[in-house]
PDB file of C-alpha atoms and ligand atoms in Angstrom:
ATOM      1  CA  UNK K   1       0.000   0.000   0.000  1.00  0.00           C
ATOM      2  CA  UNK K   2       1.407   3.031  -0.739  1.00  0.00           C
ATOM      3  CA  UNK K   3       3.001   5.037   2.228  1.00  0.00           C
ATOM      4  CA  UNK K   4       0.743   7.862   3.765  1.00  0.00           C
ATOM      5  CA  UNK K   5      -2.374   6.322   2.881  1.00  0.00           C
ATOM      6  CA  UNK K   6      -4.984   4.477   5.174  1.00  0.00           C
ATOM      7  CA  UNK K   7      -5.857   0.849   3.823  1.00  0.00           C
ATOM      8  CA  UNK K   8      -9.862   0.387   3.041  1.00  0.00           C
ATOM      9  CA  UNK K   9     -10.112  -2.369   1.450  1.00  0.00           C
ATOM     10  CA  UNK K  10      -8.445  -5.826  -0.602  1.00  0.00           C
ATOM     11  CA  UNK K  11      -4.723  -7.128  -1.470  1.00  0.00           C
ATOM     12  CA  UNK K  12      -2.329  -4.541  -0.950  1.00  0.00           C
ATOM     13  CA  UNK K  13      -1.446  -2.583  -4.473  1.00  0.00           C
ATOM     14  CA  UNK K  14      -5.083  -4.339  -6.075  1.00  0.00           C
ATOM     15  CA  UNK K  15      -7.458  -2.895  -3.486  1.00  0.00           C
ATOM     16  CA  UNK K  16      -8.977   0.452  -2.663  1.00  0.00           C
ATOM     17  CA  UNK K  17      -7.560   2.794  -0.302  1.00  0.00           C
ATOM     18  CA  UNK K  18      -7.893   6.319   1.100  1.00  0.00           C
ATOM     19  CA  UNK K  19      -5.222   8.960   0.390  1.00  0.00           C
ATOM     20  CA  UNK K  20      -4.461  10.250   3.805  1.00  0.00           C
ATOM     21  CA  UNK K  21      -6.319  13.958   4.391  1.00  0.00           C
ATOM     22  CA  UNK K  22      -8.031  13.360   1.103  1.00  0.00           C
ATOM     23  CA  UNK K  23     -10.707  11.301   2.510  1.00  0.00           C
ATOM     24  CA  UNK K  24     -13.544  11.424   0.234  1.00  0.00           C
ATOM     25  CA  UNK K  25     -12.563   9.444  -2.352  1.00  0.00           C
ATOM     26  CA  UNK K  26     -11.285   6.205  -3.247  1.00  0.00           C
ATOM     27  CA  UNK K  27      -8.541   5.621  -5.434  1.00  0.00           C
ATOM     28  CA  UNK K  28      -7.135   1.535  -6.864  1.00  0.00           C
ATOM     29  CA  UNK K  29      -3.780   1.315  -7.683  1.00  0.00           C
ATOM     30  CA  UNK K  30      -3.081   0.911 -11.795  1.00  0.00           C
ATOM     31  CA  UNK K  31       0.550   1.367 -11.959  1.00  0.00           C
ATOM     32  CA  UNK K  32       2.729   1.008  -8.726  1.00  0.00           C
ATOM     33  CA  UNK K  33       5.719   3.370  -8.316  1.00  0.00           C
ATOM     34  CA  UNK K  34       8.374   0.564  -8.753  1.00  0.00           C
ATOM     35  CA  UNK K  35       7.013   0.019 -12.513  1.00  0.00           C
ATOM     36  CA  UNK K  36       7.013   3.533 -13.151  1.00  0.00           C
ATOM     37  CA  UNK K  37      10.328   3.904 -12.096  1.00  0.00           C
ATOM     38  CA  UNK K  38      11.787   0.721 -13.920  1.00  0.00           C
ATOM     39  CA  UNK K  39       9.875   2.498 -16.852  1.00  0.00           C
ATOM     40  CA  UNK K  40      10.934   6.032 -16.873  1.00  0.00           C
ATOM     41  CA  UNK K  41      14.526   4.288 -16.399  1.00  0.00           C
ATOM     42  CA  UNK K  42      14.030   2.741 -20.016  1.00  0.00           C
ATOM     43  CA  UNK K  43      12.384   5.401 -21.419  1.00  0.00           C
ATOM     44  CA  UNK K  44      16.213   7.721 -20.338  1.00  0.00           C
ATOM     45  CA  UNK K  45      17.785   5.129 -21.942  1.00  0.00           C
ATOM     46  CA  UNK K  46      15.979   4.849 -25.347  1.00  0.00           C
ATOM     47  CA  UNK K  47      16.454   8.832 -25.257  1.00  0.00           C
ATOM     48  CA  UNK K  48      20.392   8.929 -24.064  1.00  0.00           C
ATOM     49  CA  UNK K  49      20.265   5.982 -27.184  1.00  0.00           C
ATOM     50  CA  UNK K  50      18.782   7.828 -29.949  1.00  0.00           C
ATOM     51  CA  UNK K  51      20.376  11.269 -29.083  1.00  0.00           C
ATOM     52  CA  UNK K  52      23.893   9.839 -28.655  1.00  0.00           C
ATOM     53  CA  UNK K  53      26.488  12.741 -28.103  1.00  0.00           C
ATOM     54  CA  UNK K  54      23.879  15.228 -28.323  1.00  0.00           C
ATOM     55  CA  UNK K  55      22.118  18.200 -26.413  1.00  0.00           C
ATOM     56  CA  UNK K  56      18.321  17.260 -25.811  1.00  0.00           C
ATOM     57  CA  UNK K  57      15.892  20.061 -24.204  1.00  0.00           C
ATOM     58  CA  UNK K  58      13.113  18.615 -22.525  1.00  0.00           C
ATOM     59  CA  UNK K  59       9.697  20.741 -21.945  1.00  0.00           C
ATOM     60  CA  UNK K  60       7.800  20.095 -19.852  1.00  0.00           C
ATOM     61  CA  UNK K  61       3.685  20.453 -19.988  1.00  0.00           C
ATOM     62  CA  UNK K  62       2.535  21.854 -16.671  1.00  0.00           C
ATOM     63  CA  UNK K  63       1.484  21.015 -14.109  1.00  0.00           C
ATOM     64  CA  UNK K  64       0.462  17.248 -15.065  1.00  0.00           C
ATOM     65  CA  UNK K  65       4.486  16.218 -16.296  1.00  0.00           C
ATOM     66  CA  UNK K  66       6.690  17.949 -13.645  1.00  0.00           C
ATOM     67  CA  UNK K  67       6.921  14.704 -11.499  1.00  0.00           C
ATOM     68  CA  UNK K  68       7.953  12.768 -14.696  1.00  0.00           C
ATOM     69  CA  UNK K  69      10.242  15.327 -15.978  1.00  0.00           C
ATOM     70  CA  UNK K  70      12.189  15.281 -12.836  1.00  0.00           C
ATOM     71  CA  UNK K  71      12.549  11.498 -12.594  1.00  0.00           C
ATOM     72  CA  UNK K  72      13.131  11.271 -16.027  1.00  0.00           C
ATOM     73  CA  UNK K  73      15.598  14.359 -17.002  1.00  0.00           C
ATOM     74  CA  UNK K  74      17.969  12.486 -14.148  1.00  0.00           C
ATOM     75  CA  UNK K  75      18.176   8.811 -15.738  1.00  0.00           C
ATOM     76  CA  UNK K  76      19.181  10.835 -19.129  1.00  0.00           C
ATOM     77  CA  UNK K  77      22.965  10.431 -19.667  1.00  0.00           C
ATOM     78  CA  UNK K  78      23.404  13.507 -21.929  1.00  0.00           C
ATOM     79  CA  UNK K  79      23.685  16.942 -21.980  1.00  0.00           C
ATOM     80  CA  UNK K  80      20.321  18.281 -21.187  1.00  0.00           C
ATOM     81  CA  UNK K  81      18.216  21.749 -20.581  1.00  0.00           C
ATOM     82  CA  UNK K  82      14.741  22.124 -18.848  1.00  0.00           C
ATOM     83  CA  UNK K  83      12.273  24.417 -19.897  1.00  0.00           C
ATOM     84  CA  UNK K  84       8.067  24.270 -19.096  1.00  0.00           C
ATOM     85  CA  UNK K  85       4.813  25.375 -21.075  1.00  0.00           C
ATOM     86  CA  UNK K  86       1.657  26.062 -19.545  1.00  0.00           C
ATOM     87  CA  UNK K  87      -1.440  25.325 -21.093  1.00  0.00           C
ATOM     88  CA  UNK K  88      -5.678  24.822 -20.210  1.00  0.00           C
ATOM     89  CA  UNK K  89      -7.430  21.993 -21.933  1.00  0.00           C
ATOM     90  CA  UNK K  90      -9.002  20.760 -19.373  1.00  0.00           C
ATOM     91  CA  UNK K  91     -11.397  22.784 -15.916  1.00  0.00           C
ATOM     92  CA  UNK K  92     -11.410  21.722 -12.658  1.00  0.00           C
ATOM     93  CA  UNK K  93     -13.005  18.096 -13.193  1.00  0.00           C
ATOM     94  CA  UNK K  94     -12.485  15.306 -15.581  1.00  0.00           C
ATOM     95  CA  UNK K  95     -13.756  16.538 -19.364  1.00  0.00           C
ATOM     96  CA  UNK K  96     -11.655  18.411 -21.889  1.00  0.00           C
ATOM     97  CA  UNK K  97     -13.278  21.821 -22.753  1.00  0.00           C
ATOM     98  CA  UNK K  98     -11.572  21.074 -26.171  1.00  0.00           C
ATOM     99  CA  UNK K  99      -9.877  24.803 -26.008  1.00  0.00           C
ATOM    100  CA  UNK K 100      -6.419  25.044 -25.628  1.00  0.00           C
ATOM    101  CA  UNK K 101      -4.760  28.373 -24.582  1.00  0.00           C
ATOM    102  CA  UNK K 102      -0.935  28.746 -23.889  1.00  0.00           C
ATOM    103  CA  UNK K 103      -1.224  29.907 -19.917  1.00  0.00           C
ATOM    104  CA  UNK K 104       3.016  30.426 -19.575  1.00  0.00           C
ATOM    105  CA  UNK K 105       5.131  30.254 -22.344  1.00  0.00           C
ATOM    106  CA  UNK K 106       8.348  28.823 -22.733  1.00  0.00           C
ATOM    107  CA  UNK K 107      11.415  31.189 -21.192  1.00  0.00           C
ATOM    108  CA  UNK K 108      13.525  30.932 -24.079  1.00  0.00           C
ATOM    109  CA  UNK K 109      14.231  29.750 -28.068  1.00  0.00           C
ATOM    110  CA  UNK K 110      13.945  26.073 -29.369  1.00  0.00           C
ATOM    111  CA  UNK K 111      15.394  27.035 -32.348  1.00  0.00           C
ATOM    112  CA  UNK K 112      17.785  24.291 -34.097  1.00  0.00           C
ATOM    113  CA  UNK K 113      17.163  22.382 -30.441  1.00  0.00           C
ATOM    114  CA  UNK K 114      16.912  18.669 -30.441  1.00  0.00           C
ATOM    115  CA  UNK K 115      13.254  19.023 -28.381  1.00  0.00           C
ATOM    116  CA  UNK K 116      11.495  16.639 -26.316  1.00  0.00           C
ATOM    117  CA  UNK K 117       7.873  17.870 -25.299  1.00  0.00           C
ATOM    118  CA  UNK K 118       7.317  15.989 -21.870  1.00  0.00           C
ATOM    119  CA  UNK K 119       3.505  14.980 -21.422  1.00  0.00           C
ATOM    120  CA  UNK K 120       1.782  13.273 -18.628  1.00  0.00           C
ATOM    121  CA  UNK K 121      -0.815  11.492 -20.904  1.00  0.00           C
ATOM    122  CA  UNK K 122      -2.305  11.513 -24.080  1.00  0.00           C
ATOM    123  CA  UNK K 123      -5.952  11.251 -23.630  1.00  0.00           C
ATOM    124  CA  UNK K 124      -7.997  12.968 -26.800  1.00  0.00           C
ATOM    125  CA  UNK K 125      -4.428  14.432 -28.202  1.00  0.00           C
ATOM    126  CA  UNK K 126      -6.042  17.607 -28.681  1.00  0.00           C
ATOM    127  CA  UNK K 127      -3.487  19.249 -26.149  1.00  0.00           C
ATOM    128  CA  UNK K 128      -0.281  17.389 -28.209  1.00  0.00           C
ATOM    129  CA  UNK K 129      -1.362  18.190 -31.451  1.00  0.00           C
ATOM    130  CA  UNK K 130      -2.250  22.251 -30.340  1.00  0.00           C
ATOM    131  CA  UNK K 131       1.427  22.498 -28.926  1.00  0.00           C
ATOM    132  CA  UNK K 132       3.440  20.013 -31.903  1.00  0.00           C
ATOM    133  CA  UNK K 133       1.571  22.828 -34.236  1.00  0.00           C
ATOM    134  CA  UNK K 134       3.061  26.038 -32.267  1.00  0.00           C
ATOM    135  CA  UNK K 135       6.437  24.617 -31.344  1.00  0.00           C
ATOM    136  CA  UNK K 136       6.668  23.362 -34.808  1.00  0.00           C
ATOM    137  CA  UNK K 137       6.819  27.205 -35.929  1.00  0.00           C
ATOM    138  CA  UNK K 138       9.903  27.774 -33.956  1.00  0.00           C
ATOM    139  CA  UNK K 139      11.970  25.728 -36.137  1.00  0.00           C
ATOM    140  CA  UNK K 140      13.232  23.164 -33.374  1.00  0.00           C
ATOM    141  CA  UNK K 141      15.657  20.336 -35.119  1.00  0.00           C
ATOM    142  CA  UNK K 142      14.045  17.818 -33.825  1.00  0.00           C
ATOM    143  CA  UNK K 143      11.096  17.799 -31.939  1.00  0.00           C
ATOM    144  CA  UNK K 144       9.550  14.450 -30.441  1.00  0.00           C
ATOM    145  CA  UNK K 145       6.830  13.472 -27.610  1.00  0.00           C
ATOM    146  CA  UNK K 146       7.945  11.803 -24.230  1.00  0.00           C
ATOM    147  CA  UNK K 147       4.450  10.354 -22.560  1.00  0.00           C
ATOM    148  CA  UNK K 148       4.288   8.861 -19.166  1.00  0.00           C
ATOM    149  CA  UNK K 149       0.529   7.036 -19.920  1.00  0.00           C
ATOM    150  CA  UNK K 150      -1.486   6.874 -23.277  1.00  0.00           C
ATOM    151  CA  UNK K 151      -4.967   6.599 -23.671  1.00  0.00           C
ATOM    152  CA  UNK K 152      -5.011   5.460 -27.198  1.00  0.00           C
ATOM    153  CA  UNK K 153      -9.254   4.966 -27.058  1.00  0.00           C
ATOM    154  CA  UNK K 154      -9.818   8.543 -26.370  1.00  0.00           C
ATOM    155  CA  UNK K 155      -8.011   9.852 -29.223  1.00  0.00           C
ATOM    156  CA  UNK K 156      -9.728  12.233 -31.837  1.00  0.00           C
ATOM    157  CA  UNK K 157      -6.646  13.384 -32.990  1.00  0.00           C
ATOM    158  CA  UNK K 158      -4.284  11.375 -35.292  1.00  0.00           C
ATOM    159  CA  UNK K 159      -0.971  12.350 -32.817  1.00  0.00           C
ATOM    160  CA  UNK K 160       1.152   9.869 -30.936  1.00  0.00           C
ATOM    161  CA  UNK K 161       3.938   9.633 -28.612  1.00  0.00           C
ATOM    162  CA  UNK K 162       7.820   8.977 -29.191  1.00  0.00           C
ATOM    163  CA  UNK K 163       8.246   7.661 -26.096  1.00  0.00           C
ATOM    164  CA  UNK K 164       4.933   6.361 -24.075  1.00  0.00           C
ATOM    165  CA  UNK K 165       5.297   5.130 -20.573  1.00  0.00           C
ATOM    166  CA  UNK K 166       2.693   3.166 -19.977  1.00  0.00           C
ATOM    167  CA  UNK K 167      -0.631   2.388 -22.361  1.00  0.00           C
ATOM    168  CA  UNK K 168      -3.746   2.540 -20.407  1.00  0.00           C
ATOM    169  CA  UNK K 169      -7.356   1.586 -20.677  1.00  0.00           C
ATOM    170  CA  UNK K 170     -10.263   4.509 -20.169  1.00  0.00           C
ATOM    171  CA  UNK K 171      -9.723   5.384 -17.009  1.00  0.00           C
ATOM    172  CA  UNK K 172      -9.787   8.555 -15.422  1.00  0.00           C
ATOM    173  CA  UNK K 173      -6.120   7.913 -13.268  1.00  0.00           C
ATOM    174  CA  UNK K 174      -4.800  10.446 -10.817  1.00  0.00           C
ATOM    175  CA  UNK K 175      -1.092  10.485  -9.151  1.00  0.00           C
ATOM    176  CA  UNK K 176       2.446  11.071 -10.026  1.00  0.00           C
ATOM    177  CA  UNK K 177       1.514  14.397 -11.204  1.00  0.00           C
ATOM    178  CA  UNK K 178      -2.199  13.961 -12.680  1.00  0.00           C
ATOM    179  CA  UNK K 179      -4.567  15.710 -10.720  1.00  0.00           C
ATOM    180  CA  UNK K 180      -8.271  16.214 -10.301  1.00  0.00           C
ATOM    181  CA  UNK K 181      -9.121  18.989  -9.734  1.00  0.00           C
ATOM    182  CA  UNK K 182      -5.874  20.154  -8.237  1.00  0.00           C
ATOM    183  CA  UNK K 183      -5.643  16.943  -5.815  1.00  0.00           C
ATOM    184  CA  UNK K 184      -3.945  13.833  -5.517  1.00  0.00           C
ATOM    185  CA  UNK K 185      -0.675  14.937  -7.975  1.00  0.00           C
ATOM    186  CA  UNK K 186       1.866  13.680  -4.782  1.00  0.00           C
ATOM    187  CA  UNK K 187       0.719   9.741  -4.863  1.00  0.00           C
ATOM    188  CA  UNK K 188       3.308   7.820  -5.621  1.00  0.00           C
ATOM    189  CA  UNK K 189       1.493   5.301  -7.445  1.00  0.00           C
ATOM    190  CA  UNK K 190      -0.676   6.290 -10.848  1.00  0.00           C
ATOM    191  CA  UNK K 191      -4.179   5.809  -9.046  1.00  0.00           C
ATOM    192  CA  UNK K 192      -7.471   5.295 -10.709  1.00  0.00           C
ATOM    193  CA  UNK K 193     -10.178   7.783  -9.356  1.00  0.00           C
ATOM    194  CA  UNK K 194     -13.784   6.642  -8.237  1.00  0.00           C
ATOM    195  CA  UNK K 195     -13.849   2.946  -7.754  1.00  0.00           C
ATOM    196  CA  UNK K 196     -16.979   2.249  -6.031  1.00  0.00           C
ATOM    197  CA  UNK K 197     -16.237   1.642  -2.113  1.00  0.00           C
ATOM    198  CA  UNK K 198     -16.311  -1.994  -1.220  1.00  0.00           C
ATOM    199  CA  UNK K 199     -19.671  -2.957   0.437  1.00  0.00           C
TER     200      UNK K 199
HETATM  201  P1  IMP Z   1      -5.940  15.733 -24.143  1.00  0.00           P
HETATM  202  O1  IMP Z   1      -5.823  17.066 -24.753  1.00  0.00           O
HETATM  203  O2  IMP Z   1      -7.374  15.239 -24.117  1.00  0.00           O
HETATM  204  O3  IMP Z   1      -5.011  14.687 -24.739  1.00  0.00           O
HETATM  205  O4  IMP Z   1      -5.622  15.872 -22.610  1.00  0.00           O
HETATM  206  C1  IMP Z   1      -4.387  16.096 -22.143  1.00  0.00           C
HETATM  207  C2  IMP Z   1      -4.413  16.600 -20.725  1.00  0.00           C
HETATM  208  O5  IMP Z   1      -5.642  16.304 -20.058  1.00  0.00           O
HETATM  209  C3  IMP Z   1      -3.341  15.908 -19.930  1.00  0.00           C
HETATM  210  O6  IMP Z   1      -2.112  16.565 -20.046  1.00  0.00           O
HETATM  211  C4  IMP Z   1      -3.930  15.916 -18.542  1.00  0.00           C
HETATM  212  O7  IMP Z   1      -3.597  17.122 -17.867  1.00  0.00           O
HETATM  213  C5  IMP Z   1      -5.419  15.863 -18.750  1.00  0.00           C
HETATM  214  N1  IMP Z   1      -5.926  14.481 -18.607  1.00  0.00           N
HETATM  215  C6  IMP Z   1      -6.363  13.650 -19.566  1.00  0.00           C
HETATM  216  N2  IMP Z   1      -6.715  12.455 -19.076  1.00  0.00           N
HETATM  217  C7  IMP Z   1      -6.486  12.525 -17.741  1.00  0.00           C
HETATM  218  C8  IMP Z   1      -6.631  11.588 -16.653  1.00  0.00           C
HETATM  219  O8  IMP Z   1      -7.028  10.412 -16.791  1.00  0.00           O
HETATM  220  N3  IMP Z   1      -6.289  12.056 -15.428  1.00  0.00           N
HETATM  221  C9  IMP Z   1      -5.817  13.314 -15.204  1.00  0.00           C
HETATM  222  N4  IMP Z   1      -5.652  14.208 -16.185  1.00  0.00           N
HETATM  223  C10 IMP Z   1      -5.990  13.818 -17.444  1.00  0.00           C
HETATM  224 MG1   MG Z   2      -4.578  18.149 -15.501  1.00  0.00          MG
END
């Protein structure tokens, strides 16, 4: 179970449980943090691999990809830089409002960069393809997608990742940086949200 939350219910890492001081709602365990991290460790590699001897700058899509930008910029044996974009696709709860708008833009130039935009998921891919269009512009030299989770059933949009974490079924999953509403980005584990209590 994963530390600082209160057991409810089944097998530890396949049952329910309570997030401490976010007691309202209970979350089940998808991906534990030991398979993230064994992941994000081979994602590094396949990027320190195909970028051999080169710069990479990672961006990072905030809020939802800081915790797997920091794991994953520190497995990457190469010369790196960090930069982060802000943007609104989704409100406070679980649907897309199917606008994006740039909230913080990114510090500095990606010009003839080798660029890695740094996602959390890919649910409808309306977000990835908005921001592939309007880094595209600025004439990076490479520009690819690093995904922790995919949600390949949601998509509208014909986008993919480079790198993708994990592939996930249609499940609105929380933890490790996803949120709802604000809430439950510091679980360890990626969580799913609103599994029925057990009777
Ligand atoms: P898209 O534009 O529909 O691909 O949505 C991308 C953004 O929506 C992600 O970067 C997340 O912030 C958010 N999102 C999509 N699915 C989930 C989910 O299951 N949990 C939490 N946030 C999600
Ligand atoms: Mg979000």
């Amino acid at each position: 179970m994963p530390r600082g939350c209160a057991r409810v219910a089944g097998p530890q890492e396949r049952g329910t449980f309570m997030p401490t001081g976010q007691k309202d709602k209970p979350l089940k365990v998808l991906i534990r943090r030991s398979a993230i991290e064994e992941r994000v460790l081979e994602v590094a590699r396949a990027i320190t691999r195909d970028f051999k001897g080169q710069r990479v700058h990672l961006i990072g899509v905030l809020k939802g990809a800081c915790i797997f930008l920091s794991d994953l910029v520190r497995e990457i044996d190469l010369e790196t830089s960090i930069d982060f974009i802000a943007v609104s696709s989704y409100g406070k709860g679980k649907e897309s409002s199917g606008q994006v708008r740039v909230l913080k833009d990114l510090d500095s130039s990606i010009e003839g960069l080798n660029v890695i935009l740094v996602e959390d998921i890919l649910d409808t891919g309306l977000t990835l393809s908005y921001l592939l269009r309007v880094l595209q512009q600025r004439k990076p030299k490479v520009l690819r997608v690093a995904a922790l989770l995919d949600k390949p059933s949601r998509r509208v949009n014909n986008v993919q990742g480079d790198y993708v974490g994990f592939t996930i079924p249609n499940e609105f999953v929380v933890g490790y940086g996803l949120d709802y509403a604000e809430r439950y980005r510091n679980l360890k584990d990626v969580c799913i949200l609103n599994v029925p209590p057990p009777p």
